[in-house]
Structure formats: C-alpha cells, structure tokens
Coordinates of C-alpha atoms and ligand atoms in Angstrom, one line a residue:
X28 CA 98.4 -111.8 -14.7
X29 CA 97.6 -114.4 -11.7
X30 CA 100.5 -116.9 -11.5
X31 CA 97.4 -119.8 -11.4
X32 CA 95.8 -118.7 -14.4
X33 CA 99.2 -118.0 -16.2
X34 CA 100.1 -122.1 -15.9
X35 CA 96.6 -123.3 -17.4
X36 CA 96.8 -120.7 -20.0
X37 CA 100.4 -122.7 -20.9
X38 CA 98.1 -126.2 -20.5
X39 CA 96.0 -124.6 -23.0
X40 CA 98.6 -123.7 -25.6
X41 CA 100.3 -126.8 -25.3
X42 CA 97.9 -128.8 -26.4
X43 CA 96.8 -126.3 -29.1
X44 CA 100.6 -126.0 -30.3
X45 CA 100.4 -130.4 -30.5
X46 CA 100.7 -131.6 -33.6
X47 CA 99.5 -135.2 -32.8
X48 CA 99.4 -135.1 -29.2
X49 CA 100.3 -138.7 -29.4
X50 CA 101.5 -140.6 -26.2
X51 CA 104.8 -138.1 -26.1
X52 CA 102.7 -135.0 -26.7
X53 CA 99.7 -136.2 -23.9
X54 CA 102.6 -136.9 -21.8
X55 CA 103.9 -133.2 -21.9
X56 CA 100.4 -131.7 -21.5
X57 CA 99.7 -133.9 -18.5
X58 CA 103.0 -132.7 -16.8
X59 CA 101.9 -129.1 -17.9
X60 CA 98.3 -129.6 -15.9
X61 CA 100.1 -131.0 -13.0
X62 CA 102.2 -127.9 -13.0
X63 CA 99.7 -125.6 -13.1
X64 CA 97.6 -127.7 -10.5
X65 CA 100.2 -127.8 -8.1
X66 CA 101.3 -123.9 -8.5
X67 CA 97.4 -123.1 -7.8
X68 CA 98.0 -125.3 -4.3
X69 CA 96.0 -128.3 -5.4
X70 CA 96.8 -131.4 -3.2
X71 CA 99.1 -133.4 -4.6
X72 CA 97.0 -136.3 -4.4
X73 CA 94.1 -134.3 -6.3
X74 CA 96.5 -133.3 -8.6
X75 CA 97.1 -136.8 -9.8
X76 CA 93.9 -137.9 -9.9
X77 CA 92.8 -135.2 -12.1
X78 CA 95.4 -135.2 -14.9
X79 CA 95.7 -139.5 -14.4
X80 CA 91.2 -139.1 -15.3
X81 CA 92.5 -136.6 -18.1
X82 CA 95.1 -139.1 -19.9
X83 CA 93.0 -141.7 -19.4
X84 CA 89.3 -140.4 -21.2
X85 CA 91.8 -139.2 -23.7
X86 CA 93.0 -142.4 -24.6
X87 CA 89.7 -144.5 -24.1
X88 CA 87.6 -141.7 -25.8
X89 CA 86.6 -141.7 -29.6
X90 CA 87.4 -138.8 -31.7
X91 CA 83.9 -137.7 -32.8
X92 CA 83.8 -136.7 -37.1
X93 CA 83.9 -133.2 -37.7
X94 CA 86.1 -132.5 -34.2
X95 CA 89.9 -132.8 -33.7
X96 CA 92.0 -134.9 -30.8
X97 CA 92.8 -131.5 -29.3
X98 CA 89.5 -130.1 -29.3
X99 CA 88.8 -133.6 -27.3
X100 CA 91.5 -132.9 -24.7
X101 CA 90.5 -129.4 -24.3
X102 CA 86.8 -130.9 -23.5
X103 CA 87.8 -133.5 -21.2
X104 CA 90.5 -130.7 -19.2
X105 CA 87.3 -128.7 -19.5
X106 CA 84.6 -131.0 -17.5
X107 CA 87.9 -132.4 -15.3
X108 CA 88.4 -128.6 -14.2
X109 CA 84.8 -128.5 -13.9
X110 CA 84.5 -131.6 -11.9
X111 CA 87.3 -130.5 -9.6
X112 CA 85.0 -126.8 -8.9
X113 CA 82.0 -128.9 -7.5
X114 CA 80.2 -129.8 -11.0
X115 CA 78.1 -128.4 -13.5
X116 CA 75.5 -127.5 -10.9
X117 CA 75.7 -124.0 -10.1
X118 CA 75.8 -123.7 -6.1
X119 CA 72.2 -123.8 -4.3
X120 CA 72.6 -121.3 -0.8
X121 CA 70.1 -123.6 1.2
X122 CA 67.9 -122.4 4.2
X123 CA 67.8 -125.3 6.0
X124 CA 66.9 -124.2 9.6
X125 CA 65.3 -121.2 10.8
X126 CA 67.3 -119.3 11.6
X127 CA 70.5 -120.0 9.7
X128 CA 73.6 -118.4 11.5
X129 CA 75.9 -117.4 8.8
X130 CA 79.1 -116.4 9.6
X131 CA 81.8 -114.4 6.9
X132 CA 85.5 -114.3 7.3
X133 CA 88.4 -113.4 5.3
X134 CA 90.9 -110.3 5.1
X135 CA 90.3 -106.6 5.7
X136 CA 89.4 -105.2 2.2
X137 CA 88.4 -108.8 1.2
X138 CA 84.5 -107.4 0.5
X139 CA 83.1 -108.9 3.7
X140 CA 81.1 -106.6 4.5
X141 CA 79.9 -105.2 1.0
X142 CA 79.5 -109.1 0.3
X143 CA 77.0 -109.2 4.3
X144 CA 74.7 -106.8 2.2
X145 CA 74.8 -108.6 -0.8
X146 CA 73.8 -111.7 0.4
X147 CA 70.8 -110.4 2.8
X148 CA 69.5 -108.6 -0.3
X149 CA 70.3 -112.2 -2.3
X150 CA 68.0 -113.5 0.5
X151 CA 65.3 -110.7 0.8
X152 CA 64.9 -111.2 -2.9
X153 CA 63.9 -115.0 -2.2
X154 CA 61.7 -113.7 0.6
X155 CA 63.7 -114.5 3.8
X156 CA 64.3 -112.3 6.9
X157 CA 67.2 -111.4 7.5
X158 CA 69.8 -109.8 9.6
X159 CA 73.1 -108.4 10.2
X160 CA 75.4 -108.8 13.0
X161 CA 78.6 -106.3 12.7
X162 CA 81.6 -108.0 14.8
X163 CA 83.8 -105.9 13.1
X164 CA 85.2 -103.7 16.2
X165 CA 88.4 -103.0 14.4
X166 CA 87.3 -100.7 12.2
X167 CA 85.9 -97.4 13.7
X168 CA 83.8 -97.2 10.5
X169 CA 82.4 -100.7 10.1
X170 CA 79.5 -100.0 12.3
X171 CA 78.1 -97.2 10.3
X172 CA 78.6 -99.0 7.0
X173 CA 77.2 -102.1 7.9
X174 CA 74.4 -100.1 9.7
X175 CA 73.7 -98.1 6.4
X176 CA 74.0 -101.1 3.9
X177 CA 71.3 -103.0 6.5
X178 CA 68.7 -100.0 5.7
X179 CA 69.4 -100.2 1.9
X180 CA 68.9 -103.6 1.9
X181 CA 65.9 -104.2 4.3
X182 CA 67.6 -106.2 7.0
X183 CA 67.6 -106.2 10.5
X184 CA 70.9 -104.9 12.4
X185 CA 72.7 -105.2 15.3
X186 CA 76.2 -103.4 16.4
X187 CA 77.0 -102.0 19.6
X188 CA 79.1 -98.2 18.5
X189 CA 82.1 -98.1 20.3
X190 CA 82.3 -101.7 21.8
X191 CA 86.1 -103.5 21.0
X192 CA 84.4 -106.9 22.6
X193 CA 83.8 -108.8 19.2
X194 CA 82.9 -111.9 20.5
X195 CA 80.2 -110.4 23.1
X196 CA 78.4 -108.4 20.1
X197 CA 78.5 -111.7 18.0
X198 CA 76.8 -113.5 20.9
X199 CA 74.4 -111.1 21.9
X200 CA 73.3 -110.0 18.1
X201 CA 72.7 -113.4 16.8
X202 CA 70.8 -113.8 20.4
X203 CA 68.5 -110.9 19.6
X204 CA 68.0 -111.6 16.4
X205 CA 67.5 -114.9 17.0
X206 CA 64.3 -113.6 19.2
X207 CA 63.0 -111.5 16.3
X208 CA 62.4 -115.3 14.4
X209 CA 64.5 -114.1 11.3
X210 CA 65.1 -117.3 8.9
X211 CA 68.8 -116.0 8.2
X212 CA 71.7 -114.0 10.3
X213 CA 74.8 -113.1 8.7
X214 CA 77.3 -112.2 11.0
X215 CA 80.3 -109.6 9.7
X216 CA 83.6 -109.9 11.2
X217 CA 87.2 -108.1 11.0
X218 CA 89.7 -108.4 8.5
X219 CA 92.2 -107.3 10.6
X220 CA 93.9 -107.2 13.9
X221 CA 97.0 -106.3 15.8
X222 CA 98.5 -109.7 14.5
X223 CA 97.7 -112.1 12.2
X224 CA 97.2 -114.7 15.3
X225 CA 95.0 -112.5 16.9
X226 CA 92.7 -112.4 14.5
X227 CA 92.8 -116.2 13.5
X228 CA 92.1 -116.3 17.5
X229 CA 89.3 -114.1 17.7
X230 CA 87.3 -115.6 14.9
X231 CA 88.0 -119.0 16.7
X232 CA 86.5 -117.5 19.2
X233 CA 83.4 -116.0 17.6
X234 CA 82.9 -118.9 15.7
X235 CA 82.2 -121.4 19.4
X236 CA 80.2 -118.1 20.3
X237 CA 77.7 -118.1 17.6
X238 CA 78.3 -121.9 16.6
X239 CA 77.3 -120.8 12.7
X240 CA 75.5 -123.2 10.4
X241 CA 78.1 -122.0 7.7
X242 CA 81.5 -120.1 7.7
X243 CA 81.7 -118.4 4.5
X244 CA 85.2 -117.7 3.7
X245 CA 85.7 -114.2 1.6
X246 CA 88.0 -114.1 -1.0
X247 CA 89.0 -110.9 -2.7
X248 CA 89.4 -112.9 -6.4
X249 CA 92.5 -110.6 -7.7
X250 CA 95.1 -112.2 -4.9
X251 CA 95.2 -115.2 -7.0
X252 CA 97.9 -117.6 -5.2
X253 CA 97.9 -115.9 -2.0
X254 CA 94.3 -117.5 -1.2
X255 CA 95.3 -120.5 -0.9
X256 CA 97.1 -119.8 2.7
X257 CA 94.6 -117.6 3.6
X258 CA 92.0 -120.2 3.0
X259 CA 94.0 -122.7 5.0
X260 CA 95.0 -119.9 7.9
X261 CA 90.8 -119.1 8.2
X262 CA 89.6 -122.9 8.0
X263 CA 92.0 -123.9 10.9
X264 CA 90.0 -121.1 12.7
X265 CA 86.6 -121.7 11.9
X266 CA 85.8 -124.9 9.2
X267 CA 85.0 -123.1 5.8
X268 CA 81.5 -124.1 4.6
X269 CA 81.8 -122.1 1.3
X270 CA 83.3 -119.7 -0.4
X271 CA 82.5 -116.1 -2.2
X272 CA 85.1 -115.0 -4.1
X273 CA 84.8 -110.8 -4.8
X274 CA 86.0 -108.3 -7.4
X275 CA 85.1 -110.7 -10.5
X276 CA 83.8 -108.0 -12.6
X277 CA 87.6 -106.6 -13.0
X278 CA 90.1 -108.2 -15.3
X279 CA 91.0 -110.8 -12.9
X280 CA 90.0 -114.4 -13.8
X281 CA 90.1 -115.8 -9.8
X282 CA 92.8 -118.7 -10.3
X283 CA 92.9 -118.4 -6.7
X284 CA 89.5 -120.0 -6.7
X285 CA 90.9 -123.5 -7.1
X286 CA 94.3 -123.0 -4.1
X287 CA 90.5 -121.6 -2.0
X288 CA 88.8 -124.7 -2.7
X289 CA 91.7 -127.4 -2.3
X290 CA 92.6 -125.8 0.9
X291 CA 89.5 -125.9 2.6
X292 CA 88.0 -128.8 0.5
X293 CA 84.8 -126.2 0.2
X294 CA 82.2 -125.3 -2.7
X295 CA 82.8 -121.8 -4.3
X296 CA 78.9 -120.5 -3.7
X297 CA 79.0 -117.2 -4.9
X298 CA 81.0 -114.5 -6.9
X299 CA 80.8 -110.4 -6.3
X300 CA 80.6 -108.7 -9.9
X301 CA 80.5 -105.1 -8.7
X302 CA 80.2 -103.1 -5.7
X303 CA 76.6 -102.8 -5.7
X304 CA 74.1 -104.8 -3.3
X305 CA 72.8 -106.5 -6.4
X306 CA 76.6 -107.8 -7.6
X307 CA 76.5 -111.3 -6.6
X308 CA 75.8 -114.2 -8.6
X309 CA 75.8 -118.0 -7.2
X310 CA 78.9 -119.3 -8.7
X311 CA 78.8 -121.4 -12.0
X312 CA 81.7 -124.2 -12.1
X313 CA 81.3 -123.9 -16.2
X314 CA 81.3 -120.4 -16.6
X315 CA 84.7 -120.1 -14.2
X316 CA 86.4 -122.9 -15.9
X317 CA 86.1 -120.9 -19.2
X318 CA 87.5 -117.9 -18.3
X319 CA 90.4 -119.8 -16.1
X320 CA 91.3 -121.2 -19.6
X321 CA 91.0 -118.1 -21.3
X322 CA 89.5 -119.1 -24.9
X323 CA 87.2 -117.8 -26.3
X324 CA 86.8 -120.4 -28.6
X325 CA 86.5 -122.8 -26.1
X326 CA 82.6 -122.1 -25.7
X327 CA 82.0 -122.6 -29.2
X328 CA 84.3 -125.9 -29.5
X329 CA 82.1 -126.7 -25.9
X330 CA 78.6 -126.2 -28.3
X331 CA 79.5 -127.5 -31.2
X332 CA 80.3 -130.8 -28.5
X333 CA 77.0 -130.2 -27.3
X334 CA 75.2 -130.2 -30.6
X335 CA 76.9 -133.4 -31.8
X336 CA 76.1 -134.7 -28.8
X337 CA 72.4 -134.2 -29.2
X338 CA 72.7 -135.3 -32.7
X339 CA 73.9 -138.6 -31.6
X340 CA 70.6 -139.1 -29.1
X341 CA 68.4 -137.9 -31.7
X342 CA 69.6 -140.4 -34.1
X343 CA 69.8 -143.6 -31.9
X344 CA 66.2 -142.4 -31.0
X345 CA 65.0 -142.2 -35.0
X346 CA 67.0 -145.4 -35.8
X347 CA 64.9 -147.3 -32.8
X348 CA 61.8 -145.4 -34.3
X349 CA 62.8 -147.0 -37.9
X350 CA 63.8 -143.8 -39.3
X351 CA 67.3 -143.5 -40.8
X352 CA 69.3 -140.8 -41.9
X353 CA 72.1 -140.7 -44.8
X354 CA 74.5 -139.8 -41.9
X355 CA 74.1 -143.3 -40.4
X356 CA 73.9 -145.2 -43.4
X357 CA 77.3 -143.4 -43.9
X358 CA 79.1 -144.2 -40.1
X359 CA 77.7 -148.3 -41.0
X360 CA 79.0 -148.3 -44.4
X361 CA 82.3 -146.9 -42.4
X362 CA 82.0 -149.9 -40.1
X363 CA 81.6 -151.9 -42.7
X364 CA 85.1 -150.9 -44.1
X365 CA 86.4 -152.7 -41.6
X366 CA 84.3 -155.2 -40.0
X367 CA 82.6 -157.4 -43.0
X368 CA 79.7 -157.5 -45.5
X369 CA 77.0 -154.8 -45.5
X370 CA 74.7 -157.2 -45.4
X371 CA 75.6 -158.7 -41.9
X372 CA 76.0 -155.0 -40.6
X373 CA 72.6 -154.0 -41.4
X374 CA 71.3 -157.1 -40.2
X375 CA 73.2 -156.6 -36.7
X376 CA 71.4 -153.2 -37.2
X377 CA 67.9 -154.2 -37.6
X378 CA 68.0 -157.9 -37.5
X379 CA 66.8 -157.5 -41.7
X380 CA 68.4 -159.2 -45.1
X381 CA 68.4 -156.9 -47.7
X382 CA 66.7 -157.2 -51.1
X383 CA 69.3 -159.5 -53.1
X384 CA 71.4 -157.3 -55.1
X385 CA 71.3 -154.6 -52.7
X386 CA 74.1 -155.8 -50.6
X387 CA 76.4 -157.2 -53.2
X388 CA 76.2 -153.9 -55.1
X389 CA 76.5 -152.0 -51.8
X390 CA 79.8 -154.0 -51.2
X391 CA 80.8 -152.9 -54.5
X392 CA 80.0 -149.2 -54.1
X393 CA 80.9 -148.4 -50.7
X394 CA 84.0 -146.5 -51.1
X395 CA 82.5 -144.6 -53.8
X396 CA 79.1 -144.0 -51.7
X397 CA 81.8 -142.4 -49.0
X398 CA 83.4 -140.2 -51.1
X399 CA 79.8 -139.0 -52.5
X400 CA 78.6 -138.7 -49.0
X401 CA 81.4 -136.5 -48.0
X402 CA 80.6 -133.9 -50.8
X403 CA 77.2 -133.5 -48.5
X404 CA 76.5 -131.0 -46.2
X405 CA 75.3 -132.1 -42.7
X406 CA 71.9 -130.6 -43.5
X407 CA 71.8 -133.1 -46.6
X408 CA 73.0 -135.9 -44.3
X409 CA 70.4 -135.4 -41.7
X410 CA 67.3 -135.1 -44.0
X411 CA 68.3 -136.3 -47.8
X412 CA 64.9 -135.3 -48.8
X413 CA 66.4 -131.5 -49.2
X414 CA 68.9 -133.1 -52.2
X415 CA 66.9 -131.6 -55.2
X416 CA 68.4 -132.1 -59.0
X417 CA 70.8 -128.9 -58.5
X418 CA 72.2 -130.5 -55.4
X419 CA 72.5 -133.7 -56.6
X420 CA 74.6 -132.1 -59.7
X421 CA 76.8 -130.4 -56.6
X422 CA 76.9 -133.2 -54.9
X423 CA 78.4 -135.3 -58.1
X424 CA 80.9 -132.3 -59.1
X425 CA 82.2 -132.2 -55.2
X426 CA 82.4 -135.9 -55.4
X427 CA 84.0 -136.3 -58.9
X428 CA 81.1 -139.0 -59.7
X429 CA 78.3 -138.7 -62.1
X430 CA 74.5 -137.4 -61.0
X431 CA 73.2 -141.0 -61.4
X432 CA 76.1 -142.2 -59.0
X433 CA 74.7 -139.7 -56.8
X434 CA 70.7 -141.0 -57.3
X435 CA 71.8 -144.6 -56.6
X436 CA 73.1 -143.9 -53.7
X437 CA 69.9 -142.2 -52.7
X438 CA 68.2 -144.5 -54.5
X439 CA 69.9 -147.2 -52.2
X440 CA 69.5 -145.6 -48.9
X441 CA 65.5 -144.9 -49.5
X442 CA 65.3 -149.2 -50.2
X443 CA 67.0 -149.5 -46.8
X444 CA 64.7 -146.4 -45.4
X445 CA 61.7 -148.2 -45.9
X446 CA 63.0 -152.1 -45.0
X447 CA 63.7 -150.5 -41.7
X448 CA 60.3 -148.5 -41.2
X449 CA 58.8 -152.2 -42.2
X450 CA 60.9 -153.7 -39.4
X451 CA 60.3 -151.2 -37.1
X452 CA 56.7 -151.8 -37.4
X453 CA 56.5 -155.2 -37.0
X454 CA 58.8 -154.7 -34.2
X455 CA 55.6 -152.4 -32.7
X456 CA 53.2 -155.1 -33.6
X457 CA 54.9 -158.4 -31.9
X458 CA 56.4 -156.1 -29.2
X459 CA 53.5 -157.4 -26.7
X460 CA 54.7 -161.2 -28.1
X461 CA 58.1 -160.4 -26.9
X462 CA 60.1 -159.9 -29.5
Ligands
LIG8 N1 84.5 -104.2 -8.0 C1 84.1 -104.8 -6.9 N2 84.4 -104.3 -5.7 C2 84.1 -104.9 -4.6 C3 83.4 -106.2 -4.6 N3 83.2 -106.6 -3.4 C4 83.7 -105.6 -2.6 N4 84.2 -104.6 -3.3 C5 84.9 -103.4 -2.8 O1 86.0 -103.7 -2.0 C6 86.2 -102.8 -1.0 C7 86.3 -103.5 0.3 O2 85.1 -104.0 0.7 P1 84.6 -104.3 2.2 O3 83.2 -105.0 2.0 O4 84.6 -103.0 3.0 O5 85.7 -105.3 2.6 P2 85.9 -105.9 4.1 O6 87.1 -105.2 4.7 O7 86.3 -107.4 3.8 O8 84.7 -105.8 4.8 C8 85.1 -101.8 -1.1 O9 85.5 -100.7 -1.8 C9 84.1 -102.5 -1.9 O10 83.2 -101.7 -2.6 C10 83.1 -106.7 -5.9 O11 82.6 -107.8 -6.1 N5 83.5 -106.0 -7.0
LIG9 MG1 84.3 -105.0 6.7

C-alpha cells in the first residue's frame, strides 16, 4: 500500500478507536493528520493550517442528535481534505482562447501519451478541434502510436518520423496546426532522456518554444510518494497548470495526488480509469478524498450529514411558514431544560403567550414529554399526524408512560401548532405594516 494513503488510513482509525476524543484524544489525531500530511509532502505551513481548521471546527462545532463526535471529526477531516484538493467543484478544462496550446509532461510510462488521446477525444466529444503534436523523439515508437491514437480519435497530427530535434517539431506542429484554426493542441513530450537533467532541460526548452496556455503534469497514480519530487523536478521546468493523475482504475488509491498538488500548488483536473481513449474522468475532490480515507462507511456517515442537514433547512423554512413539527417542539423543550420557562422560549420563538395553563403544565411535563418523544421514530417526529392509536400504544410502552400521557403531549403540540399558524398569518397580514 502507498506510504500516503497508509498514514490517513492510521488518522482514520485513530479517531474511530477514540473513546471520547476529548482534548487529549483530538490532540493525538491532530498529530496523526500532521504526520500523514507531511509524509505525503504537504508544506509544512499547509500542514498546520489544515489540522489547526480541523481542531478548531471540532471544538466550536455542535454535535448534531442522532451523530457521534467522531463521526463529526471524520466530516470536518473529510471537507478539510477536500478543501485542500481544490473544493467540491469537480475541475472545469476551460477553452479559453482559440487555439489553446496544451502541453503534457511527466515520466516515461507515466500515460502521456495514452492520456494526449484521451483528452482530444474528451474534447472532440465537447465539439472542439483538435490536435496532436508528438515531441516525443526518444521513443522510436512514439510517432506511430501517437499517429494511430490521433486517427482513432479524430484529431489532427503532426510528428516528423525520424527527427531527434524535439523542440523544432514542437515549434513547427503547434505552428501548423495553429494555421489549420484548431481550438485546442496538445502537445506529447518524452518521458525520458539520457539524464534526468536533460530532460528537465529539454522540456524547458519546449515549453519557451510553444509558450503553452497549460502544462499538464502526468502522474502515473500508483508511485504514490515519489510524485511529489517529480512534480517539483517538472514545475521548475515548465510551471504546472494541472494535473492528470493515470492508472486509477487499479487498486491504487493516488495518495500521491496531494505531494502532486502541494508541490506545484496545481488543481488535479483529470484521472485515467483504463487504457481506453474514453478512460478519463475530470477529477472529483469528494470522490478522491473518500477513497484516500478508505471507508466505506464514510459515504453513508457523509449522507446521513447531508440529510440532517437538509432536515434542518426544511424546518427553519416550515417554522417561518408557521408550521411546526414534534421534532422542534422537542429541541425547544430541550432548550428549555436549561435556559428557563417554556413560555418565554416559545415566545422568543414566535413572539406568542401561550394559552394559560399550557405553559405551567408544559413546565411540569417536560422531562416526561422527552422521554415520550424519544420512544418516536423520526418519521413520527417529522409529521405526528402518522401516530394512529397502535402507535400511540407503542409509543407509551417504549416510553414507560400511559396512552393518555402520550395524547397530551400531542394534544399539547397541536395547541402550539395552531397558535403558531395564527401568528404566522398575521405575521403575512401586517408584513406590508412592517412588522
Ligand atoms: N490501467 C490504465 N493504464 C493506463 C492508463 N493510462 C495509461 N495507461 C497505460 O500505461 C502505459 C504507458 O502509457 P503511455 O501513454 O505510453 O505513457 P507515456 O510514456 O507517459 O507516454 C500504457 O500501457 C498505457 O496503456 C490508465 O489510466 N489506466
Ligand atoms: Mg509517450
């Protein structure tokens, strides 16, 4: 396994193996992420911003109901990681001049050229012209595939068999196919050389030939570590726009990814999935994260987030449409545990007094109205008007009350239902007046 992926998968059962990842235990999982950060190359700076944001939404951020403080760690290391990747936005490959010189580098066997083909088909498919340069004069071989992949794909080409002056084809193909008004060129380049400064030299030099709109930096995804310096070794060459990181359709979960992008300070923009034209898929920040952390759970803890989440909007929505819902009579009679009379809180809520009676007996049966409300399913919480007699005798067994407990309570809640649909509509009424 990737030395990269390897630490975060220890960040990961760290905070699962907490037991109540108090200050002590945050502490340990925070050095754990640094770790890992700094074995996958991250900047040292970066790396203490990230885990400092980490600790810090941990602390400030509320432990939603129904979700545990590591499942809230796991979220924030989640969007952090994210964050760090370029965001949730998947990458956008822009044509933003006509033509677009593109320009790919990286190490023999890195999937340069397979990636060249890719990418023009990518492009085809979005209904650009395009073309391929091969600058690969290393290779006896590169000309014919390159030549061949062109055809498939439906791009224009241009290599000159035979020819070891890289930098002259590179000039003189993105000249011509300049001329032919194409909106994209993609120019292939060697992997290899005599030595590893003669190559960094002759993309150097390619790069002030064709002057390209965007280096695209070619990353075979199983080297993990490793593409950190290579990334550094290429960027000092040519500045690396973005990066496509190949072979993620094997087992490897491209760790490397983040050294790539904190050595060049570049978006990832697209992954290889297979070795056909059609493998490439713009990259997705969420979707790598995910398998860098290796849970599968982590999706459905990430959804069930999502849901709540939702949840939440809905109901501040239907609570400023007057509508309420057992579920937030239950978080106010919570609040009210601690903060002071019902009355006061439902008054903060709506700006309503409550029928006398209604708040002192509310006072008086708040805890047991908790414990009845947490024999409820959500379902019952969200719409109460599903709690037929057979649920209400379910309700009362789970609850140890009595049915009638049980219809007070819903009793109770449909009072407050309709004072607040009252309010809500006078709110409509005077909202012209201001109020
Ligand atoms: N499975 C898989 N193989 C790939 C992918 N990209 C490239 N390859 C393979 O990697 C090998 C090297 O690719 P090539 O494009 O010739 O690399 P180059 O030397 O950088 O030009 C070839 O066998 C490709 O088929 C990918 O995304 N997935
Ligand atoms: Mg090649």
């Amino acid at each position: 396994m990737e030395e990269a992926r390897r630490g975060f998968l220890r960040v990961v059962s760290r905070i699962k193996n907490s037991v109540l990842l108090d200050k002590r235990e945050v502490d340990e999982v925070i050095r754990e992420l640094q770790r890992a950060l700094l074995r996958a190359d991250v900047d040292v700076r970066l790396v203490f911003e990230v885990s400092k944001k980490v600790r810090e939404r941990f602390f400030s951020e509320k432990v939603p109901p129904g979700f545990s403080k590591r499942e809230v760690l796991l979220k924030i290391l989640y969007e952090e990681l994210v964050k760090l990747l370029g965001g949730e936005e998947p990458y956008e490959f822009r044509v933003d001049k006509r033509p677009k010189v593109v320009m790919l580098v990286g190490i023999q066997g890195a999937g340069k050229t397979t990636t060249a083909a890719k990418l023009a088909a990518y492009l085809a498919k979005r209904g650009y012209r395009v073309g391929l340069v091969c600058a690969d004069t290393y290779r006896p071989a590169a000309y014919q595939q390159l030549k061949q992949l062109s055809e498939k794909v439906g791009a224009r080409f241009y290599g000159e068999p035979g020819s070891g002056d890289a930098v002259g084809i590179a000039r003189r193909g993105v000249e011509e196919l300049r001329r032919m008004g194409l909106d994209v060129i993609i120019v292939d380049t060697a992997g290899r050389h005599k030595e590893e400064k003669g190559l960094i030299e002759e993309m150097r030099k390619i790069a002030s030939a064709v002057n390209p709109d965007e280096t695209m930096l070619v990353i075979d995804s199983t080297i993990g570590k490793a593409a950190g310096k290579q990334a550094a070794a290429f960027h000092e060459a040519a500045p690396i726009g973005s990066i496509i990181l190949t072979k993620m359709d094997g087992s490897a979960k491209g760790g490397g990814a983040l050294s790539a992008v904190a050595a060049t300070g570049a978006r990832v923009a697209f992954i290889g999935v297979g070795e056909k034209v059609d493998d490439l898929k713009p990259f997705d920040a969420r979707e790598y994260v995910s398998r860098l952390l290796g849970m599968p759970d982590l999706k459905g803890i990430l959804q069930r987030f999502e849901k709540f989440e939702k949840i939440e909007r809905e109901r501040a929505r239907a609570i400023a449409a007057g509508k309420l819902t057992l579920l937030d009579l239950r978080d106010q009679l919570r609040r009210v545990k601690s903060m002071g009379p019902l009355s006061s809180v439902l008054e903060a809520l709506g700006g309503v007094s409550l029928p006398k009676g209604v708040a002192e007996q509310g006072e008086k049966n708040i805890e047991k109205w908790l414990v009845i409300m947490d024999s409820m399913t959500m379902e019952e919480l969200l719409d109460p008007s599903i709690i037929d007699k057979s649920r209400v005798e379910r309700i009362a067994r789970g609850s140890g009350t009595s049915p009638r407990d049980v219809r007070e309570l819903l009793a109770a809640y449909k009072r407050t239902k309709k004072l607040m649909r009252q309010l809500s509509k006078s709110r409509r009424k005077f909202a012209g007046l201001g109020f």
